[in-house]
């Protein structure tokens, strides 16, 4: 078997084994709200990875500065494998979607949101402005999409713009993608979508935060 054939055999094997749909995106974009509904509709298991890590103690420490847990990757992967092996279909909802072993992943949905709407939502959540800024910048720069494409390849990654949409509308878009009606790849780039004065306004607001 030449290298190309082997690669393509491995690809189809990966596809047939894949039983995890990863829902990723910047914090606050709506991953948990959407994943919960999606799991109901598909009769799948929903794993909210942050809760999974905390409930099972799969972290090394709590990083005070970053205000987040430093996860123990090896143990997280080991525990995930056990749970995934037992189920037909699993929705993993995580900002840190790249942790799921590639052979399990059938597709990755990256929820996107206009950075201005995200700003308002995270401020409403009562987050510190510096933390809000960090996440709005990540959304502006498409960090989650880029990470997902690096980990799983462009063909498995699908973006959904959630801006101004109800949970049910976003859910319908995700279901269309699962039916094979979506277009993969990096399509939502706020730096291109927004005009110059809108971008200047976003940058002005962000730069006011120390
Ligand atoms: N489509 C939507 N329209 C309006 N509000 C939404 C939508 N989806 C989620 N929200 C609201 O936004 C907030 C964040 O949603 P959610 O907890 O689902 O996000 P998340 O991506 O899981 O966040 P985290 O990364 O912190 O876990 C919640 O208050 C939720 O009610
Ligand atoms: Mg969540």
PDB file of C-alpha atoms and ligand atoms in Angstrom:
ATOM      1  CA  UNK A   1       0.000   0.000   0.000  1.00  0.00           C
ATOM      2  CA  UNK A   2       1.494   3.334  -0.957  1.00  0.00           C
ATOM      3  CA  UNK A   3       1.496   6.278   1.418  1.00  0.00           C
ATOM      4  CA  UNK A   4      -1.458   8.015  -0.228  1.00  0.00           C
ATOM      5  CA  UNK A   5      -3.637   4.911  -0.120  1.00  0.00           C
ATOM      6  CA  UNK A   6      -2.722   4.304   3.484  1.00  0.00           C
ATOM      7  CA  UNK A   7      -3.559   7.896   4.347  1.00  0.00           C
ATOM      8  CA  UNK A   8      -6.933   7.656   2.675  1.00  0.00           C
ATOM      9  CA  UNK A   9      -7.687   4.310   4.355  1.00  0.00           C
ATOM     10  CA  UNK A  10      -6.798   5.853   7.676  1.00  0.00           C
ATOM     11  CA  UNK A  11      -9.017   8.803   6.870  1.00  0.00           C
ATOM     12  CA  UNK A  12     -12.061   6.650   6.156  1.00  0.00           C
ATOM     13  CA  UNK A  13     -11.366   4.555   9.222  1.00  0.00           C
ATOM     14  CA  UNK A  14     -11.197   7.709  11.285  1.00  0.00           C
ATOM     15  CA  UNK A  15     -14.531   8.819   9.810  1.00  0.00           C
ATOM     16  CA  UNK A  16     -16.282   5.549  10.550  1.00  0.00           C
ATOM     17  CA  UNK A  17     -14.983   5.478  14.117  1.00  0.00           C
ATOM     18  CA  UNK A  18     -15.764   9.111  14.765  1.00  0.00           C
ATOM     19  CA  UNK A  19     -18.572   9.479  17.210  1.00  0.00           C
ATOM     20  CA  UNK A  20     -17.794  12.782  18.813  1.00  0.00           C
ATOM     21  CA  UNK A  21     -19.147  16.108  17.676  1.00  0.00           C
ATOM     22  CA  UNK A  22     -17.045  18.865  19.188  1.00  0.00           C
ATOM     23  CA  UNK A  23     -18.786  22.178  19.855  1.00  0.00           C
ATOM     24  CA  UNK A  24     -16.183  24.835  20.476  1.00  0.00           C
ATOM     25  CA  UNK A  25     -15.905  28.625  20.517  1.00  0.00           C
ATOM     26  CA  UNK A  26     -14.894  31.581  22.640  1.00  0.00           C
ATOM     27  CA  UNK A  27     -16.193  31.570  26.249  1.00  0.00           C
ATOM     28  CA  UNK A  28     -19.753  32.868  26.434  1.00  0.00           C
ATOM     29  CA  UNK A  29     -20.598  32.192  22.780  1.00  0.00           C
ATOM     30  CA  UNK A  30     -23.299  29.668  23.716  1.00  0.00           C
ATOM     31  CA  UNK A  31     -21.573  26.268  23.513  1.00  0.00           C
ATOM     32  CA  UNK A  32     -23.323  24.764  26.532  1.00  0.00           C
ATOM     33  CA  UNK A  33     -26.773  26.124  25.630  1.00  0.00           C
ATOM     34  CA  UNK A  34     -26.505  24.706  22.105  1.00  0.00           C
ATOM     35  CA  UNK A  35     -24.831  21.411  23.050  1.00  0.00           C
ATOM     36  CA  UNK A  36     -27.461  20.615  25.650  1.00  0.00           C
ATOM     37  CA  UNK A  37     -30.249  21.015  23.094  1.00  0.00           C
ATOM     38  CA  UNK A  38     -28.278  19.197  20.408  1.00  0.00           C
ATOM     39  CA  UNK A  39     -27.713  16.206  22.686  1.00  0.00           C
ATOM     40  CA  UNK A  40     -31.456  16.048  23.401  1.00  0.00           C
ATOM     41  CA  UNK A  41     -32.375  16.141  19.728  1.00  0.00           C
ATOM     42  CA  UNK A  42     -29.753  13.540  18.744  1.00  0.00           C
ATOM     43  CA  UNK A  43     -30.193  11.403  21.847  1.00  0.00           C
ATOM     44  CA  UNK A  44     -26.480  11.778  22.514  1.00  0.00           C
ATOM     45  CA  UNK A  45     -24.403  12.195  25.650  1.00  0.00           C
ATOM     46  CA  UNK A  46     -23.426  15.807  26.357  1.00  0.00           C
ATOM     47  CA  UNK A  47     -20.091  16.407  28.027  1.00  0.00           C
ATOM     48  CA  UNK A  48     -19.438  19.942  29.213  1.00  0.00           C
ATOM     49  CA  UNK A  49     -15.675  19.560  29.473  1.00  0.00           C
ATOM     50  CA  UNK A  50     -15.119  22.210  32.163  1.00  0.00           C
ATOM     51  CA  UNK A  51     -17.653  20.537  34.470  1.00  0.00           C
ATOM     52  CA  UNK A  52     -16.257  17.096  33.573  1.00  0.00           C
ATOM     53  CA  UNK A  53     -12.749  18.215  34.597  1.00  0.00           C
ATOM     54  CA  UNK A  54     -13.877  19.845  37.834  1.00  0.00           C
ATOM     55  CA  UNK A  55     -16.291  17.096  38.916  1.00  0.00           C
ATOM     56  CA  UNK A  56     -13.676  14.382  38.347  1.00  0.00           C
ATOM     57  CA  UNK A  57     -10.763  16.412  39.713  1.00  0.00           C
ATOM     58  CA  UNK A  58      -8.837  16.153  36.438  1.00  0.00           C
ATOM     59  CA  UNK A  59      -6.770  19.281  36.973  1.00  0.00           C
ATOM     60  CA  UNK A  60      -3.319  20.053  38.324  1.00  0.00           C
ATOM     61  CA  UNK A  61      -4.166  23.334  40.028  1.00  0.00           C
ATOM     62  CA  UNK A  62      -6.278  26.450  39.871  1.00  0.00           C
ATOM     63  CA  UNK A  63      -4.424  29.298  38.199  1.00  0.00           C
ATOM     64  CA  UNK A  64      -5.462  32.407  40.156  1.00  0.00           C
ATOM     65  CA  UNK A  65      -4.167  34.814  37.551  1.00  0.00           C
ATOM     66  CA  UNK A  66      -5.847  33.142  34.579  1.00  0.00           C
ATOM     67  CA  UNK A  67      -8.887  32.412  36.766  1.00  0.00           C
ATOM     68  CA  UNK A  68      -9.073  28.908  35.374  1.00  0.00           C
ATOM     69  CA  UNK A  69      -8.088  25.329  36.114  1.00  0.00           C
ATOM     70  CA  UNK A  70      -4.902  23.930  34.602  1.00  0.00           C
ATOM     71  CA  UNK A  71      -6.099  20.598  33.306  1.00  0.00           C
ATOM     72  CA  UNK A  72      -4.237  17.316  33.558  1.00  0.00           C
ATOM     73  CA  UNK A  73      -4.375  16.501  29.845  1.00  0.00           C
ATOM     74  CA  UNK A  74      -3.361  12.860  30.114  1.00  0.00           C
ATOM     75  CA  UNK A  75      -5.996  12.051  32.696  1.00  0.00           C
ATOM     76  CA  UNK A  76      -8.654  14.068  30.876  1.00  0.00           C
ATOM     77  CA  UNK A  77      -7.998  12.117  27.669  1.00  0.00           C
ATOM     78  CA  UNK A  78      -7.984   8.800  29.533  1.00  0.00           C
ATOM     79  CA  UNK A  79     -11.317   9.543  31.258  1.00  0.00           C
ATOM     80  CA  UNK A  80     -12.838  10.866  28.036  1.00  0.00           C
ATOM     81  CA  UNK A  81     -11.859   7.712  26.162  1.00  0.00           C
ATOM     82  CA  UNK A  82     -13.631   5.569  28.753  1.00  0.00           C
ATOM     83  CA  UNK A  83     -16.850   7.552  28.565  1.00  0.00           C
ATOM     84  CA  UNK A  84     -16.804   7.904  24.763  1.00  0.00           C
ATOM     85  CA  UNK A  85     -16.170   4.182  24.229  1.00  0.00           C
ATOM     86  CA  UNK A  86     -19.424   3.390  26.009  1.00  0.00           C
ATOM     87  CA  UNK A  87     -21.602   5.614  23.847  1.00  0.00           C
ATOM     88  CA  UNK A  88     -22.799   5.796  20.261  1.00  0.00           C
ATOM     89  CA  UNK A  89     -22.707   9.553  19.944  1.00  0.00           C
ATOM     90  CA  UNK A  90     -21.155  12.169  22.185  1.00  0.00           C
ATOM     91  CA  UNK A  91     -21.278  15.963  22.046  1.00  0.00           C
ATOM     92  CA  UNK A  92     -18.232  17.486  23.699  1.00  0.00           C
ATOM     93  CA  UNK A  93     -18.655  21.134  24.504  1.00  0.00           C
ATOM     94  CA  UNK A  94     -15.359  22.853  25.180  1.00  0.00           C
ATOM     95  CA  UNK A  95     -13.403  26.002  24.616  1.00  0.00           C
ATOM     96  CA  UNK A  96     -10.453  23.651  24.550  1.00  0.00           C
ATOM     97  CA  UNK A  97     -11.796  21.348  21.833  1.00  0.00           C
ATOM     98  CA  UNK A  98      -8.417  20.146  20.564  1.00  0.00           C
ATOM     99  CA  UNK A  99      -8.038  17.765  23.466  1.00  0.00           C
ATOM    100  CA  UNK A 100     -10.360  15.115  21.997  1.00  0.00           C
ATOM    101  CA  UNK A 101      -8.327  12.400  20.253  1.00  0.00           C
ATOM    102  CA  UNK A 102      -8.616  12.999  16.509  1.00  0.00           C
ATOM    103  CA  UNK A 103      -9.847   9.517  15.619  1.00  0.00           C
ATOM    104  CA  UNK A 104     -13.011  10.025  17.667  1.00  0.00           C
ATOM    105  CA  UNK A 105     -13.961  13.313  16.099  1.00  0.00           C
ATOM    106  CA  UNK A 106     -16.432  13.267  13.265  1.00  0.00           C
ATOM    107  CA  UNK A 107     -16.920  17.019  13.038  1.00  0.00           C
ATOM    108  CA  UNK A 108     -16.192  20.245  14.853  1.00  0.00           C
ATOM    109  CA  UNK A 109     -18.681  23.090  15.091  1.00  0.00           C
ATOM    110  CA  UNK A 110     -17.147  26.442  15.967  1.00  0.00           C
ATOM    111  CA  UNK A 111     -19.736  28.884  17.258  1.00  0.00           C
ATOM    112  CA  UNK A 112     -18.874  32.453  16.343  1.00  0.00           C
ATOM    113  CA  UNK A 113     -20.308  35.739  17.561  1.00  0.00           C
ATOM    114  CA  UNK A 114     -19.869  39.374  16.673  1.00  0.00           C
ATOM    115  CA  UNK A 115     -17.165  40.630  19.089  1.00  0.00           C
ATOM    116  CA  UNK A 116     -19.381  43.559  20.141  1.00  0.00           C
ATOM    117  CA  UNK A 117     -22.225  41.211  21.133  1.00  0.00           C
ATOM    118  CA  UNK A 118     -19.692  39.030  22.972  1.00  0.00           C
ATOM    119  CA  UNK A 119     -18.348  42.068  24.812  1.00  0.00           C
ATOM    120  CA  UNK A 120     -21.831  42.979  26.028  1.00  0.00           C
ATOM    121  CA  UNK A 121     -22.627  39.400  27.018  1.00  0.00           C
ATOM    122  CA  UNK A 122     -19.419  38.890  29.019  1.00  0.00           C
ATOM    123  CA  UNK A 123     -19.738  42.265  30.763  1.00  0.00           C
ATOM    124  CA  UNK A 124     -23.293  41.249  31.729  1.00  0.00           C
ATOM    125  CA  UNK A 125     -21.851  38.037  33.184  1.00  0.00           C
ATOM    126  CA  UNK A 126     -19.897  40.287  35.527  1.00  0.00           C
ATOM    127  CA  UNK A 127     -16.467  39.330  34.213  1.00  0.00           C
ATOM    128  CA  UNK A 128     -13.456  41.609  34.800  1.00  0.00           C
ATOM    129  CA  UNK A 129     -12.857  43.889  31.838  1.00  0.00           C
ATOM    130  CA  UNK A 130      -9.355  42.483  31.247  1.00  0.00           C
ATOM    131  CA  UNK A 131     -10.796  38.984  30.965  1.00  0.00           C
ATOM    132  CA  UNK A 132     -13.574  40.195  28.686  1.00  0.00           C
ATOM    133  CA  UNK A 133     -11.031  41.925  26.491  1.00  0.00           C
ATOM    134  CA  UNK A 134      -8.862  38.800  26.219  1.00  0.00           C
ATOM    135  CA  UNK A 135     -11.832  36.761  25.020  1.00  0.00           C
ATOM    136  CA  UNK A 136     -13.195  39.413  22.651  1.00  0.00           C
ATOM    137  CA  UNK A 137      -9.738  39.636  21.081  1.00  0.00           C
ATOM    138  CA  UNK A 138      -9.646  35.863  20.666  1.00  0.00           C
ATOM    139  CA  UNK A 139     -13.029  35.995  18.890  1.00  0.00           C
ATOM    140  CA  UNK A 140     -11.887  38.883  16.702  1.00  0.00           C
ATOM    141  CA  UNK A 141      -8.857  36.859  15.633  1.00  0.00           C
ATOM    142  CA  UNK A 142     -10.751  33.558  15.049  1.00  0.00           C
ATOM    143  CA  UNK A 143      -8.484  31.734  17.488  1.00  0.00           C
ATOM    144  CA  UNK A 144     -10.862  28.803  18.124  1.00  0.00           C
ATOM    145  CA  UNK A 145     -11.368  28.137  14.414  1.00  0.00           C
ATOM    146  CA  UNK A 146      -7.638  28.247  13.743  1.00  0.00           C
ATOM    147  CA  UNK A 147      -6.905  25.874  16.630  1.00  0.00           C
ATOM    148  CA  UNK A 148      -9.650  23.485  15.523  1.00  0.00           C
ATOM    149  CA  UNK A 149      -8.411  23.460  11.922  1.00  0.00           C
ATOM    150  CA  UNK A 150      -4.867  22.812  13.099  1.00  0.00           C
ATOM    151  CA  UNK A 151      -6.003  19.894  15.228  1.00  0.00           C
ATOM    152  CA  UNK A 152      -8.612  18.275  12.961  1.00  0.00           C
ATOM    153  CA  UNK A 153      -8.074  19.630   9.450  1.00  0.00           C
ATOM    154  CA  UNK A 154     -10.164  22.116   7.516  1.00  0.00           C
ATOM    155  CA  UNK A 155     -12.687  19.542   6.222  1.00  0.00           C
ATOM    156  CA  UNK A 156     -14.006  18.652   9.660  1.00  0.00           C
ATOM    157  CA  UNK A 157     -14.412  22.227  10.878  1.00  0.00           C
ATOM    158  CA  UNK A 158     -17.642  24.208  10.376  1.00  0.00           C
ATOM    159  CA  UNK A 159     -18.326  27.707  11.667  1.00  0.00           C
ATOM    160  CA  UNK A 160     -21.757  29.015  12.654  1.00  0.00           C
ATOM    161  CA  UNK A 161     -22.454  32.715  13.162  1.00  0.00           C
ATOM    162  CA  UNK A 162     -24.708  32.962  16.222  1.00  0.00           C
ATOM    163  CA  UNK A 163     -24.945  36.760  16.225  1.00  0.00           C
ATOM    164  CA  UNK A 164     -28.499  37.904  16.981  1.00  0.00           C
ATOM    165  CA  UNK A 165     -29.847  34.371  16.696  1.00  0.00           C
ATOM    166  CA  UNK A 166     -32.033  32.431  19.101  1.00  0.00           C
ATOM    167  CA  UNK A 167     -30.708  29.127  20.435  1.00  0.00           C
ATOM    168  CA  UNK A 168     -33.257  27.286  18.240  1.00  0.00           C
ATOM    169  CA  UNK A 169     -31.975  29.005  15.074  1.00  0.00           C
ATOM    170  CA  UNK A 170     -28.379  28.132  15.889  1.00  0.00           C
ATOM    171  CA  UNK A 171     -29.443  24.573  16.652  1.00  0.00           C
ATOM    172  CA  UNK A 172     -31.073  24.273  13.214  1.00  0.00           C
ATOM    173  CA  UNK A 173     -27.881  25.455  11.544  1.00  0.00           C
ATOM    174  CA  UNK A 174     -25.846  22.906  13.466  1.00  0.00           C
ATOM    175  CA  UNK A 175     -28.290  20.167  12.436  1.00  0.00           C
ATOM    176  CA  UNK A 176     -27.911  21.213   8.792  1.00  0.00           C
ATOM    177  CA  UNK A 177     -24.146  20.814   9.139  1.00  0.00           C
ATOM    178  CA  UNK A 178     -24.582  17.365  10.671  1.00  0.00           C
ATOM    179  CA  UNK A 179     -26.781  16.397   7.699  1.00  0.00           C
ATOM    180  CA  UNK A 180     -23.873  17.311   5.445  1.00  0.00           C
ATOM    181  CA  UNK A 181     -25.351  20.580   4.187  1.00  0.00           C
ATOM    182  CA  UNK A 182     -22.678  22.889   5.598  1.00  0.00           C
ATOM    183  CA  UNK A 183     -19.542  24.332   4.057  1.00  0.00           C
ATOM    184  CA  UNK A 184     -16.353  23.637   5.973  1.00  0.00           C
ATOM    185  CA  UNK A 185     -13.364  25.864   6.608  1.00  0.00           C
ATOM    186  CA  UNK A 186     -12.692  29.293   8.008  1.00  0.00           C
ATOM    187  CA  UNK A 187     -15.405  31.577   6.685  1.00  0.00           C
ATOM    188  CA  UNK A 188     -16.166  34.055   9.436  1.00  0.00           C
ATOM    189  CA  UNK A 189     -13.392  36.606   9.799  1.00  0.00           C
ATOM    190  CA  UNK A 190     -14.578  39.676  11.713  1.00  0.00           C
ATOM    191  CA  UNK A 191     -11.546  41.605  10.475  1.00  0.00           C
ATOM    192  CA  UNK A 192     -12.934  41.264   6.943  1.00  0.00           C
ATOM    193  CA  UNK A 193     -16.643  41.355   7.736  1.00  0.00           C
ATOM    194  CA  UNK A 194     -16.575  44.589   9.731  1.00  0.00           C
ATOM    195  CA  UNK A 195     -15.895  47.869   8.018  1.00  0.00           C
ATOM    196  CA  UNK A 196     -13.029  50.075   9.097  1.00  0.00           C
ATOM    197  CA  UNK A 197     -15.021  52.402  11.352  1.00  0.00           C
ATOM    198  CA  UNK A 198     -16.659  49.439  13.145  1.00  0.00           C
ATOM    199  CA  UNK A 199     -13.231  47.885  13.685  1.00  0.00           C
ATOM    200  CA  UNK A 200     -11.832  51.175  14.963  1.00  0.00           C
ATOM    201  CA  UNK A 201     -14.682  51.348  17.463  1.00  0.00           C
ATOM    202  CA  UNK A 202     -13.984  47.795  18.681  1.00  0.00           C
ATOM    203  CA  UNK A 203     -10.265  48.549  19.001  1.00  0.00           C
ATOM    204  CA  UNK A 204     -11.007  51.816  20.831  1.00  0.00           C
ATOM    205  CA  UNK A 205     -13.176  50.014  23.400  1.00  0.00           C
ATOM    206  CA  UNK A 206     -10.594  47.242  23.835  1.00  0.00           C
ATOM    207  CA  UNK A 207      -7.707  49.682  24.204  1.00  0.00           C
ATOM    208  CA  UNK A 208      -9.468  51.505  27.047  1.00  0.00           C
ATOM    209  CA  UNK A 209      -9.081  48.383  29.203  1.00  0.00           C
ATOM    210  CA  UNK A 210      -5.848  48.093  31.169  1.00  0.00           C
TER     211      UNK A 210
HETATM  212  N1  LIG B   1     -28.147  32.154  20.915  1.00  0.00           N
HETATM  213  C1  LIG B   1     -28.146  32.837  22.058  1.00  0.00           C
HETATM  214  N2  LIG B   1     -28.754  34.025  22.118  1.00  0.00           N
HETATM  215  C2  LIG B   1     -28.742  34.743  23.238  1.00  0.00           C
HETATM  216  N3  LIG B   1     -28.123  34.381  24.373  1.00  0.00           N
HETATM  217  C3  LIG B   1     -27.510  33.216  24.379  1.00  0.00           C
HETATM  218  C4  LIG B   1     -27.466  32.368  23.215  1.00  0.00           C
HETATM  219  N4  LIG B   1     -26.758  31.267  23.523  1.00  0.00           N
HETATM  220  C5  LIG B   1     -26.377  31.432  24.804  1.00  0.00           C
HETATM  221  N5  LIG B   1     -26.832  32.588  25.309  1.00  0.00           N
HETATM  222  C6  LIG B   1     -26.596  33.118  26.668  1.00  0.00           C
HETATM  223  O1  LIG B   1     -25.214  33.449  26.740  1.00  0.00           O
HETATM  224  C7  LIG B   1     -24.672  33.034  27.963  1.00  0.00           C
HETATM  225  C8  LIG B   1     -23.535  32.080  27.735  1.00  0.00           C
HETATM  226  O2  LIG B   1     -24.051  30.880  27.186  1.00  0.00           O
HETATM  227  P1  LIG B   1     -23.342  29.479  27.432  1.00  0.00           P
HETATM  228  O3  LIG B   1     -23.112  29.252  28.878  1.00  0.00           O
HETATM  229  O4  LIG B   1     -24.123  28.483  26.676  1.00  0.00           O
HETATM  230  O5  LIG B   1     -21.943  29.772  26.725  1.00  0.00           O
HETATM  231  P2  LIG B   1     -20.620  28.875  26.729  1.00  0.00           P
HETATM  232  O6  LIG B   1     -20.016  29.066  25.401  1.00  0.00           O
HETATM  233  O7  LIG B   1     -20.937  27.496  27.152  1.00  0.00           O
HETATM  234  O8  LIG B   1     -19.738  29.598  27.841  1.00  0.00           O
HETATM  235  P3  LIG B   1     -18.446  28.983  28.618  1.00  0.00           P
HETATM  236  O9  LIG B   1     -17.341  28.908  27.621  1.00  0.00           O
HETATM  237  O10 LIG B   1     -18.160  29.999  29.676  1.00  0.00           O
HETATM  238  O11 LIG B   1     -18.847  27.655  29.162  1.00  0.00           O
HETATM  239  C9  LIG B   1     -25.829  32.446  28.766  1.00  0.00           C
HETATM  240  O12 LIG B   1     -26.318  33.443  29.606  1.00  0.00           O
HETATM  241  C10 LIG B   1     -26.831  32.059  27.714  1.00  0.00           C
HETATM  242  O13 LIG B   1     -28.148  32.130  28.204  1.00  0.00           O
HETATM  243 MG1  LIG B   2     -20.185  26.332  28.725  1.00  0.00          MG
END
